[in-house]
Short mmCIF file of C-alpha atoms in Angstrom, two decimals:
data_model
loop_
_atom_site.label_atom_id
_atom_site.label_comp_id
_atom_site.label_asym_id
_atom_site.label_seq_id
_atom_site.Cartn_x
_atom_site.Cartn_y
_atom_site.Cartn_z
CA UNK A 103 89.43 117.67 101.55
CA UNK A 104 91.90 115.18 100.37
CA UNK A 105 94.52 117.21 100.09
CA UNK A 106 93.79 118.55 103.90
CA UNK A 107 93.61 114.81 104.87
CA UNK A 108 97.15 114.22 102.83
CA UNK A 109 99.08 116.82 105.23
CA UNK A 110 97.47 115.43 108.16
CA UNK A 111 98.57 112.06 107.68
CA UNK A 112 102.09 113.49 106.44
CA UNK A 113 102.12 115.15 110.20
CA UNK A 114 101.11 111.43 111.87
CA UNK A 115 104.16 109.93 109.50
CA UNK A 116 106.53 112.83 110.80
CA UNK A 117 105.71 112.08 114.48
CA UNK A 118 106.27 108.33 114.00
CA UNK A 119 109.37 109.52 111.79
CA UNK A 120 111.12 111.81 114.82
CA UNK A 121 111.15 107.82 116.85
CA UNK A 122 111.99 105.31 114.00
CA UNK A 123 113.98 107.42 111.67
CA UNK A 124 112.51 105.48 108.72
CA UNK A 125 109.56 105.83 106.31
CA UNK A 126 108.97 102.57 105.71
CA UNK A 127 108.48 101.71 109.35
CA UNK A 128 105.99 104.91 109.58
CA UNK A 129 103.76 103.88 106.67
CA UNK A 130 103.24 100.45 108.67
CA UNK A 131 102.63 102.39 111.85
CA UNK A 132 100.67 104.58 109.97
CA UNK A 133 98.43 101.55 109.20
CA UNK A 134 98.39 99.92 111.96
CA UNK A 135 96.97 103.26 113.62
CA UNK A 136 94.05 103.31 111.35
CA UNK A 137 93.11 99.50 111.33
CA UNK A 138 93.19 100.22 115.86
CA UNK A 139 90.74 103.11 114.72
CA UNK A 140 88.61 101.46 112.74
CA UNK A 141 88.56 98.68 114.62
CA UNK A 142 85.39 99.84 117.00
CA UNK A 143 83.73 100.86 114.09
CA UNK A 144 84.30 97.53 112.06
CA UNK A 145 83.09 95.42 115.03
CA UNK A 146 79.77 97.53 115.74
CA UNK A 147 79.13 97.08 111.56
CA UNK A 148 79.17 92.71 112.07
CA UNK A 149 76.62 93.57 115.31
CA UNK A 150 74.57 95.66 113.12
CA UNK A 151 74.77 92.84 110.30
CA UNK A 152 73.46 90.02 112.57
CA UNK A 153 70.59 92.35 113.93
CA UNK A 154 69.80 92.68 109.94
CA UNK A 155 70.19 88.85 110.00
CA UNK A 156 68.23 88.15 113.20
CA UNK A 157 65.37 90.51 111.40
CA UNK A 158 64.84 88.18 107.95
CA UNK A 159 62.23 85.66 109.37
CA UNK A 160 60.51 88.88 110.11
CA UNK A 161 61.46 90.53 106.49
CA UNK A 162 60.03 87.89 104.96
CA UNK A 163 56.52 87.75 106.54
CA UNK A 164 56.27 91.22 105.49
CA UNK A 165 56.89 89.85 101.15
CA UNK A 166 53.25 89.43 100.89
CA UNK A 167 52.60 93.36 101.90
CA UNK A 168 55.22 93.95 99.67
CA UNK A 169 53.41 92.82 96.72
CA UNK A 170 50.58 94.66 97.76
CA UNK A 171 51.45 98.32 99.03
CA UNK A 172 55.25 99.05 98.91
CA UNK A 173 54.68 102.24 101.15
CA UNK A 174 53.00 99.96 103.49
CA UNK A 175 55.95 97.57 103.08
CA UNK A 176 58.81 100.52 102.93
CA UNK A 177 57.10 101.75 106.76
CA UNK A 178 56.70 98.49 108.30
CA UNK A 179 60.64 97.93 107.46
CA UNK A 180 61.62 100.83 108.84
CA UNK A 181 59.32 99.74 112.33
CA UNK A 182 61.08 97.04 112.51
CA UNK A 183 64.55 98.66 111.78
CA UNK A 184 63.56 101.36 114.60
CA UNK A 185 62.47 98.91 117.07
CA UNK A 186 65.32 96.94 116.74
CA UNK A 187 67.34 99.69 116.82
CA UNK A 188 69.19 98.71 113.42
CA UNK A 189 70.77 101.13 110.50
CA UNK A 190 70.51 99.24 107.34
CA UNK A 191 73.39 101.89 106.59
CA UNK A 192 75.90 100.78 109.00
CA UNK A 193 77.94 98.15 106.78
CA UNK A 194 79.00 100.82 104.88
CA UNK A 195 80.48 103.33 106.76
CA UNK A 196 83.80 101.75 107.14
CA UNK A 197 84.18 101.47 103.87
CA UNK A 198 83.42 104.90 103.26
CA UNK A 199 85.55 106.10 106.13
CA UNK A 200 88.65 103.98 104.31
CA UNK A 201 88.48 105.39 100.81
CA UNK A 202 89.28 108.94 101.83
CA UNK A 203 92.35 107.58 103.64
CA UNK A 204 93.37 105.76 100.46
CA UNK A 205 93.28 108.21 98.32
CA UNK A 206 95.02 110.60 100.89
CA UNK A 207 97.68 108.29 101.52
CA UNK A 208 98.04 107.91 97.26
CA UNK A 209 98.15 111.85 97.12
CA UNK A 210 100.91 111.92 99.84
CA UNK A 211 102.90 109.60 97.92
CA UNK A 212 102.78 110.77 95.09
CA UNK A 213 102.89 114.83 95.05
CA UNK A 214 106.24 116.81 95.42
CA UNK A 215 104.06 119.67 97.07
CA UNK A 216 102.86 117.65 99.99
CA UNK A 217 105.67 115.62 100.69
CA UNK A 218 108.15 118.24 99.26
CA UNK A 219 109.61 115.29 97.34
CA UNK A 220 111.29 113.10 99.87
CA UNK A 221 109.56 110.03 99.13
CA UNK A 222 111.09 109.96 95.53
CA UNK A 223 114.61 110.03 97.71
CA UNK A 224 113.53 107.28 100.49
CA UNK A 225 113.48 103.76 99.43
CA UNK A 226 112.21 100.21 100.76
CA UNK A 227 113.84 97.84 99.24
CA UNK A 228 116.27 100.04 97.11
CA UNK A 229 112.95 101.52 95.23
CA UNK A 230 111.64 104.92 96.11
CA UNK A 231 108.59 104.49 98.21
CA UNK A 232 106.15 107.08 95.24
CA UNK A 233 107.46 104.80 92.17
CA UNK A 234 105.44 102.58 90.54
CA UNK A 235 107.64 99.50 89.89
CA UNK A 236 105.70 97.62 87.37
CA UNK A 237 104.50 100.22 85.14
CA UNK A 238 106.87 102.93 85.10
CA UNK A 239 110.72 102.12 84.66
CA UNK A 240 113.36 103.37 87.49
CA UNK A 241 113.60 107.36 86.73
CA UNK A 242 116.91 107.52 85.80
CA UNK A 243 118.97 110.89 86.28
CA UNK A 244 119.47 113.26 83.29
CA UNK A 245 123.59 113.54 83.06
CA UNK A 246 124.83 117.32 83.70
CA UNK A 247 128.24 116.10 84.20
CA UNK A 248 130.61 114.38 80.88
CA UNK A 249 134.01 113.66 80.61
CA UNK A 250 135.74 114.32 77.15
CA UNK A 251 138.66 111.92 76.91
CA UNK A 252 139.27 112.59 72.93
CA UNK A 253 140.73 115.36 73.97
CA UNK A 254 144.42 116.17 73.04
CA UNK A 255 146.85 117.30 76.25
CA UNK A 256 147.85 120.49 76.15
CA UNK A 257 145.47 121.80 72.87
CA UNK A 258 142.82 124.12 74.07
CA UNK A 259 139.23 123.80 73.51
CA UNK A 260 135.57 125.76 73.53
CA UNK A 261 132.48 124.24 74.46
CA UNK A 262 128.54 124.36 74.33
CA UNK A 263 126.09 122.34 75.44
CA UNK A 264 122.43 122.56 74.00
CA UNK A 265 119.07 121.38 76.09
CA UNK A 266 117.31 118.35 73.83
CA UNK A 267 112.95 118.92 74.54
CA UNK A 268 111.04 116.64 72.19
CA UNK A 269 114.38 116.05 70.20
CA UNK A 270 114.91 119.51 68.70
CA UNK A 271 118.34 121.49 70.00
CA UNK A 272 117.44 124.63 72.48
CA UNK A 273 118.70 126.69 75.18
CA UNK A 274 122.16 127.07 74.30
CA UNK A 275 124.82 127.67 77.02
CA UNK A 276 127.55 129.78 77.01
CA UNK A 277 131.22 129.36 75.30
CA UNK A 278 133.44 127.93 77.53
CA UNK A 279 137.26 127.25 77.19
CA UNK A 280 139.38 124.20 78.63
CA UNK A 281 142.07 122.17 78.09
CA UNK A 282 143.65 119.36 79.54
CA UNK A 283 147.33 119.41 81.07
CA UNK A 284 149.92 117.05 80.10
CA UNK A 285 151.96 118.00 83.07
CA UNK A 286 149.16 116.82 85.86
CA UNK A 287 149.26 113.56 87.28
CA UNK A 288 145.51 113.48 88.34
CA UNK A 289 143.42 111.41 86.11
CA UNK A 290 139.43 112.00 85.29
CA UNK A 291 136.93 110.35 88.27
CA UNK A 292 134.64 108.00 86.85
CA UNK A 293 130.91 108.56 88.32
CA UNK A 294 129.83 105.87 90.52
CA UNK A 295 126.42 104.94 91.11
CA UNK A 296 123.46 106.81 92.33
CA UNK A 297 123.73 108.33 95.46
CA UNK A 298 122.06 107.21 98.57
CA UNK A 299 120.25 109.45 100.64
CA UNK A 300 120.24 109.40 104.27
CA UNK A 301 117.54 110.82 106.66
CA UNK A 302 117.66 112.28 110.06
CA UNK A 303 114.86 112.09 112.89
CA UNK A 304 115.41 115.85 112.60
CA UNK A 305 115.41 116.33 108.93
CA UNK A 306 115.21 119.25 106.56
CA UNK A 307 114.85 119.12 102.55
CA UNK A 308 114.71 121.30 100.05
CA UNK A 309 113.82 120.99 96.03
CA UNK A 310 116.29 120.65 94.08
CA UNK A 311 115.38 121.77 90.57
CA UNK A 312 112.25 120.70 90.88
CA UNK A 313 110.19 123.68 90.05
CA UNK A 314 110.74 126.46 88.32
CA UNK A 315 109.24 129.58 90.13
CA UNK A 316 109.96 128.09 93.76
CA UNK A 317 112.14 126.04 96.09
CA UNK A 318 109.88 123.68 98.63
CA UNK A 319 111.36 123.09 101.78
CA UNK A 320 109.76 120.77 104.07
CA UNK A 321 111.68 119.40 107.97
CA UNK A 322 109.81 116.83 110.58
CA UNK A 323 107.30 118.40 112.59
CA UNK A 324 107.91 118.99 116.32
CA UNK A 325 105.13 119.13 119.31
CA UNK A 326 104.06 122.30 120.77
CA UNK A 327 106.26 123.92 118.40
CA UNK A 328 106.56 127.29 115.44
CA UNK A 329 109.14 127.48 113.29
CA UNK A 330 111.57 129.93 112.33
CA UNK A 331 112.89 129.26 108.42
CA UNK A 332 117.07 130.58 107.86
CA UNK A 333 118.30 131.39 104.30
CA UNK A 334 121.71 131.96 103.30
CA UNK A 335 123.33 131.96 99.56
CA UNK A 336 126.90 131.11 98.90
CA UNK A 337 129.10 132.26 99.57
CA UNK A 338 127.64 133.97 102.06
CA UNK A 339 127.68 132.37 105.49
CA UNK A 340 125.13 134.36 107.51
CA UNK A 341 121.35 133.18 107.65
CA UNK A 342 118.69 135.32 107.46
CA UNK A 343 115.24 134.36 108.78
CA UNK A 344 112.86 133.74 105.21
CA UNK A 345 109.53 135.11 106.85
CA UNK A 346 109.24 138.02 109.76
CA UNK A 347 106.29 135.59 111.50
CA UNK A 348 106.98 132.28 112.50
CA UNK A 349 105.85 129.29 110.68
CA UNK A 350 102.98 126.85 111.99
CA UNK A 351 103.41 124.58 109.35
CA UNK A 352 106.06 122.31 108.42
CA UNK A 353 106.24 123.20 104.93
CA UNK A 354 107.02 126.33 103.11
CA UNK A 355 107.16 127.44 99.23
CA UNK A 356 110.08 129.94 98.90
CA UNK A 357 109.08 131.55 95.98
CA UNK A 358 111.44 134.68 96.53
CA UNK A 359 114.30 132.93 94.90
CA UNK A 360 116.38 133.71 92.16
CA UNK A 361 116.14 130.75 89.29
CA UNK A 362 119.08 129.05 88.50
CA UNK A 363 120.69 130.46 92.26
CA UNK A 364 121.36 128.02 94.98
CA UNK A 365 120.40 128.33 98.55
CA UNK A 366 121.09 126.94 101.90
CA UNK A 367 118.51 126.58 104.31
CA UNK A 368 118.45 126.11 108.57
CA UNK A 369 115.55 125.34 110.78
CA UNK A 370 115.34 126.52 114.36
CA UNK A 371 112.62 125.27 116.47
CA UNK A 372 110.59 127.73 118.92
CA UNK A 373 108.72 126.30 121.56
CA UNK A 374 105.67 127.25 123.32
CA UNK A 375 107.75 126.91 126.26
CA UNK A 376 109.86 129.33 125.62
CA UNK A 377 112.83 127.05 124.82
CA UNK A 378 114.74 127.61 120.70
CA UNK A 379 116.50 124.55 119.32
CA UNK A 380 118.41 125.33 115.82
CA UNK A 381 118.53 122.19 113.89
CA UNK A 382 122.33 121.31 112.97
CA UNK A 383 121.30 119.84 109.78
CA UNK A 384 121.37 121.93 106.22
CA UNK A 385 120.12 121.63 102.80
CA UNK A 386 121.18 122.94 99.33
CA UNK A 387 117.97 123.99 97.49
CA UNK A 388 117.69 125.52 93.94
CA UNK A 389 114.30 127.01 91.67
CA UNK A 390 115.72 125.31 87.90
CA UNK A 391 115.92 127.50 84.79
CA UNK A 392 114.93 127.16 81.61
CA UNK A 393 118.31 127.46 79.73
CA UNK A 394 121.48 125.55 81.00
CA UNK A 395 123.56 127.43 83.78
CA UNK A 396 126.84 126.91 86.04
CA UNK A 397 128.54 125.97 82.92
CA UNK A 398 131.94 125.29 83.81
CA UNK A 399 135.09 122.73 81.97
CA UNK A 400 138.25 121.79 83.43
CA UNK A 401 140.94 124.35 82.91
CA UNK A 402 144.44 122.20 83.20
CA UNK A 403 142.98 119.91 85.94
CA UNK A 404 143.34 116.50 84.61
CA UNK A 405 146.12 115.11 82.18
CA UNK A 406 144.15 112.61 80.11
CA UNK A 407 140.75 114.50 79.76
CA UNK A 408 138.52 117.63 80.21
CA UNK A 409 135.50 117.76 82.35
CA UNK A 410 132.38 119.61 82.03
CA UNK A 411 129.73 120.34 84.38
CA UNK A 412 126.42 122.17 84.52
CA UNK A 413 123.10 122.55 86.22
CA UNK A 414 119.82 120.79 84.76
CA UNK A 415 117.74 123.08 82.81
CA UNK A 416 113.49 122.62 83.73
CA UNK A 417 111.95 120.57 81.12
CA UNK A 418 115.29 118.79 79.46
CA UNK A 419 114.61 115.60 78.21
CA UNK A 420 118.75 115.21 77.16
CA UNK A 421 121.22 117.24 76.37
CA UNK A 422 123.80 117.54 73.48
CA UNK A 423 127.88 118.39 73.43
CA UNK A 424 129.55 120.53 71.08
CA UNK A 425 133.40 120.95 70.55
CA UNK A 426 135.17 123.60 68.38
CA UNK A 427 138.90 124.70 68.35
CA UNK A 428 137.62 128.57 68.99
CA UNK A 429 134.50 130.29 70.02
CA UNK A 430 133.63 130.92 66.04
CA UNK A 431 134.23 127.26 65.53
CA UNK A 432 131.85 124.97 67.54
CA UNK A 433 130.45 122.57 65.34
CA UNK A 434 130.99 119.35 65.86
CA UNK A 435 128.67 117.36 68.31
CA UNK A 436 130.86 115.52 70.41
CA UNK A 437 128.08 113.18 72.74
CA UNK A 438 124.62 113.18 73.33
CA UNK A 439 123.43 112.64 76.91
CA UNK A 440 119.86 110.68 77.59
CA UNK A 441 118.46 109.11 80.65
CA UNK A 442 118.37 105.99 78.88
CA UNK A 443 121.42 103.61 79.66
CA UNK A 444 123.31 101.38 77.10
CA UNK A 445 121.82 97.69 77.83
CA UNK A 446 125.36 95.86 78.88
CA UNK A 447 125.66 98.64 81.54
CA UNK A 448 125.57 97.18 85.15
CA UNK A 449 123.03 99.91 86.36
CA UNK A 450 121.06 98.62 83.43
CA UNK A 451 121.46 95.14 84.31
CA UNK A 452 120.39 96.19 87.81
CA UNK A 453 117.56 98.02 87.16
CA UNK A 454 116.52 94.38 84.69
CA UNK A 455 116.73 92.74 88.12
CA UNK A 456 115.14 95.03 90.04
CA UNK A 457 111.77 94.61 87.97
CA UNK A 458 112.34 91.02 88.13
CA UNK A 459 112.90 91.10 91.95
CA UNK A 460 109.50 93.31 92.07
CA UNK A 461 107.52 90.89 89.84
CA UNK A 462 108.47 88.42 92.96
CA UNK A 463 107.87 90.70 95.70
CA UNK A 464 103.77 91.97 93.90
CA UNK A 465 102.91 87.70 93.56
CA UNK A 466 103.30 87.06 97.16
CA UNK A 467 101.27 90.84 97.97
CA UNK A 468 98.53 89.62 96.01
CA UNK A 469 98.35 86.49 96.76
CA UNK A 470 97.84 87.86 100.94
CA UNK A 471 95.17 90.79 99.83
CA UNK A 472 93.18 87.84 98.00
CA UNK A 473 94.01 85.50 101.10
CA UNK A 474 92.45 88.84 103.19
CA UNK A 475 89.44 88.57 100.72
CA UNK A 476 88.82 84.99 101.37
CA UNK A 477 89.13 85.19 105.21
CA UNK A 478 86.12 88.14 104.73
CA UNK A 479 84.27 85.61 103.20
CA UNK A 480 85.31 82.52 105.03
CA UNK A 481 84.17 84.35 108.52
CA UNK A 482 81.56 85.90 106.78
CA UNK A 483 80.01 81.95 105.81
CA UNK A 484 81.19 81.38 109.46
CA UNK A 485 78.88 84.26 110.67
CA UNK A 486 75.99 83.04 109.14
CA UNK A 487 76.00 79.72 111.10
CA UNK A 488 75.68 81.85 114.60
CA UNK A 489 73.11 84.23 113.51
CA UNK A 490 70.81 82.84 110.65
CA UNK A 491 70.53 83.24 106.79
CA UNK A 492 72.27 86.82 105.46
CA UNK A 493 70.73 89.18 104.61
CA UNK A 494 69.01 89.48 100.74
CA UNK A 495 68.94 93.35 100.26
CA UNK A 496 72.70 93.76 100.59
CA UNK A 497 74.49 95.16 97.69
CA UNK A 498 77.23 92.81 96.65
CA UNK A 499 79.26 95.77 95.39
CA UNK A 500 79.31 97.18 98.86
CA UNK A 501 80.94 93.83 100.18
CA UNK A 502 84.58 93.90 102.16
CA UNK A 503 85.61 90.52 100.21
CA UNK A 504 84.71 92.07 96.70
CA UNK A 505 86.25 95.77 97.24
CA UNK A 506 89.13 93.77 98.03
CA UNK A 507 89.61 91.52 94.83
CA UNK A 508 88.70 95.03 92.85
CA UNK A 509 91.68 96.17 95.20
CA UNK A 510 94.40 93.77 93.91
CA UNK A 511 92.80 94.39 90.33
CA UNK A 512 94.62 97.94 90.74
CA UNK A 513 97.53 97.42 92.96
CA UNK A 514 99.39 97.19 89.79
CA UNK A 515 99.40 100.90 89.57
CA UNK A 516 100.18 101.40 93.37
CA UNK A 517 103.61 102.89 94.21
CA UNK A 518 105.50 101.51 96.49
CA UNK A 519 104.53 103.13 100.14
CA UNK A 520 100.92 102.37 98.76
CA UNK A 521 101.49 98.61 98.56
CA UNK A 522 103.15 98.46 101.83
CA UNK A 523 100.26 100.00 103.19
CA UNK A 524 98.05 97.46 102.33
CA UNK A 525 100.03 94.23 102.97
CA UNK A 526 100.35 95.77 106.30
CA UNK A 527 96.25 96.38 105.97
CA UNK A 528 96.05 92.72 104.91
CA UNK A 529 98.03 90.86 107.17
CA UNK A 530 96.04 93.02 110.41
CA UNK A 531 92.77 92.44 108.82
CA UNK A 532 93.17 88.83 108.82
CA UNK A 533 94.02 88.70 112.55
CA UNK A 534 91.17 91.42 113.09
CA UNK A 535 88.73 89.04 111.51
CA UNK A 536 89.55 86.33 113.91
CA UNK A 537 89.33 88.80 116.92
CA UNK A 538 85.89 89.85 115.57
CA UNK A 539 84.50 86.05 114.91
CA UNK A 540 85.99 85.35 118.52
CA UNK A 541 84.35 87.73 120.30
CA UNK A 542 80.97 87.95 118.08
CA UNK A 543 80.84 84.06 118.80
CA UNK A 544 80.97 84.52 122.68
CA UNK A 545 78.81 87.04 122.85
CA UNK A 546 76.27 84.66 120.87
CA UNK A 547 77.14 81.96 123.60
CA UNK A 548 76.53 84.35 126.06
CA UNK A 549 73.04 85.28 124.65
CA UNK A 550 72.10 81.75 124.28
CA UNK A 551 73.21 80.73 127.92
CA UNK A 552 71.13 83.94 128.82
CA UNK A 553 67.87 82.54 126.68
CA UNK A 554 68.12 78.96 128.02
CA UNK A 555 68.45 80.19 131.63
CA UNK A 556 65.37 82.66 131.13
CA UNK A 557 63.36 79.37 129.57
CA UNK A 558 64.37 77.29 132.57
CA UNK A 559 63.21 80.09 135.73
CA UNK A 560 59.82 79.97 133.37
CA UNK A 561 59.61 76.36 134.02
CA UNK A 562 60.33 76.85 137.70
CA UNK A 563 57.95 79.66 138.71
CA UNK A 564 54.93 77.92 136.34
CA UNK A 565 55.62 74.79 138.38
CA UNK A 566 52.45 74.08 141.30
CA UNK A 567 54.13 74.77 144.69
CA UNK A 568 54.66 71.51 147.26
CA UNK A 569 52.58 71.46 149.73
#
């Protein structure tokens, strides 16, 4: 069921997605969609809650029976309840209805095959929108590129490069010469810093080395619409439609794919109109192996250096460089590569700032969910004024004001889409609350001015007529 509700809320972000262009923006439309929802629901639970309180003089003439015959007392209740046409029940239903969303939207954000892992691309606030900021550290990329500038110009070498899982050497590539010209006047690129992703209205990803058996390729979802999935592999040009049917869903698990070989897939749009639309935009996708491949070095390219390349291998935690003078010789470990970065790096220094800057940006979130917490109780206080004492048999774990406190309790362990979600929650509760006291306090006006002009035609038509 979640996962059902995860995909249907992932279609509601791709709509808003195909008019904003950004994620961010669609989580907060998102929520604002489901707090105009519940909204109905919400008020109709306060109306049921001052019935409940409008019953207690009533409740408590019935404590003697209580003591007495509790089946007597347990049917008498329910009278009451029935008469009044009350569900002791009803306070809880929005709550119920929420958590299903919450864990749905925590799902979404979080698992590659739902989202087919574009939130860990898509950032607010130059953090991925599935990261956890204050538990987790930034997921840095495992190097498959290194640059050997010991090298000597001209001298030919052989290299290998070994996968590192739990520290022990496996997976060995294959020998591979290079050398590095003294004649060229091209010197080695350094790597710059992670690269930014951008995202169309009319997107289409696929996994890149995330799995091992399959490629996921997810696009935005159109209205009214089946899709028809295109494959081609380099170098070939020509795509090839994936599936003889079309596709109803805007996800699809290519699991005919060669591991280690890299695809390019197309979308083209059919409509139930008739019309085709073939979306201009591509993506590289690749199913990862276990053992590195596309191991290639420099061959004469640079004067000053020798460069090596290769594709990640599934599972690598690092990966270590070796260097011989011939094929028979390849001995000496030359570098080790780990996602950890030396501490006076600038990315490191960054990503020290970054936690910092999040530490600033969680105080001031919970400091408005507990301010959304107090207003539940403030208006709740405030509630009790118009319609009498509240009502004793109400569980206090059931309570908006205390889900929320157990709410901020956890937000520590929210990613980021998650937290923006309920700021967004917090900030239209708090207005909600005030639309809900407003119009709860007129209609008690209303029912007052209603009782005091029913008293007052009494008090006319018992009057003796003039003669």
């Amino acid at each position: 069921m979640i996962t059902s509700l995860a995909f249907f809320l992932f279609q509601i972000l791709n709509f808003f997605h195909r008019i904003t262009g950004n994620y961010s923006i669609d989580i907060i439309l998102l929520t604002l969609s489901i707090k105009i929802f519940l909204h109905p629901i919400t008020l109709q639970q306060f109306r049921f809650s001052r019935r409940i309180q409008k019953l207690q003089p009533l409740l408590q003439q019935l404590e003697p029976l209580k003591k007495k015959d509790i089946q007597a007392y347990n049917r008498e209740v329910m009278r009451l309840y029935s008469e009044h046409r009350v569900n002791p029940f009803a306070g809880c239903f929005p709550i119920f209805l929420q958590l299903p969303l919450f864990f749905a939207l925590f799902s979404l954000l979080r698992d590659p095959h739902i989202n087919g892992g574009i939130f860990e691309k898509v950032t607010f606030l130059s953090m991925p929108l599935s990261q956890v900021p204050l538990t987790t550290l930034p997921q840095l990329p495992l190097p498959t590129t290194y640059q050997d500038r010991t090298a000597q110009p001209g001298k030919h070498y052989f290299y290998q490069v070994f996968t590192l899982r739990n520290q022990k050497e496996e997976s060995p590539s294959e020998k591979v010469e290079g050398w590095a010209d003294p004649e060229i006047q091209q010197s080695l690129k350094t790597s710059g810093d992670l690269p930014s992703s951008g995202f169309y209205r009319k997107f289409i990803h696929a996994s890149d080395g995330t799995y091992r058996d399959k490629v996921v390729v997810v696009w935005g979802k159109e209205k009214s619409a089946v899709y028809q999935l295109l494959r081609a592999t380099p170098p070939e040009a020509e795509f090839k439609p994936i599936t003889p049917e079309p596709l109803k869903k805007n996800i699809y698990e290519d699991t005919s794919v060669r591991p280690g070989e890299e695809y390019v897939y197309k979308l083209k749009v059919l409509f139930l109109s008739g019309a085709q639309e073939e979306f201009v935009e591509t993506d590289t996708g690749y199913a990862s192996l276990d053992s590195i491949s596309h191991f290639t070095v420099s061959q004469g390219k640079y004067r000053d250096g020798l460069e090596l390349q290769w594709r990640h291998a599934f599972g690598a935690e690092g990966y270590r460089v070796y260097r011989g003078e011939s094929s028979a010789s390849i001995t000496v470990p030359i570098a080790t590569l780990l996602p950890q970065l030396p501490s006076g790096s600038l990315l490191f220094k960054r990503h020290q700032s970054n936690a910092i800057f999040w530490m600033l940006i969680y105080l001031p979130a919970f400091l408005l969910v507990a301010l959304y917490a107090f207003s539940q109780f403030f208006y709740q206080r405030q509630f009790t004024k118009l319609s009498g004492p509240r009502p004793t048999n109400t569980s206090p774990l059931l309570t908006p004001n205390f889900l929320t406190l157990m709410v901020i309790i956890v937000s520590i362990y929210f990613p980021v889409g998650l937290l923006l979600y309920f700021v967004t929650f917090s900030i239209s509760g708090i207005i909600e609350n005030e639309i809900i006291y407003t119009v709860l306090r007129r209609e008690e006006r209303n029912l007052l001015s209603e009782e005091g002009n029913k008293k007052g035609w009494k008090k006319k038509s018992g009057s003796k007529p003039s003669v």
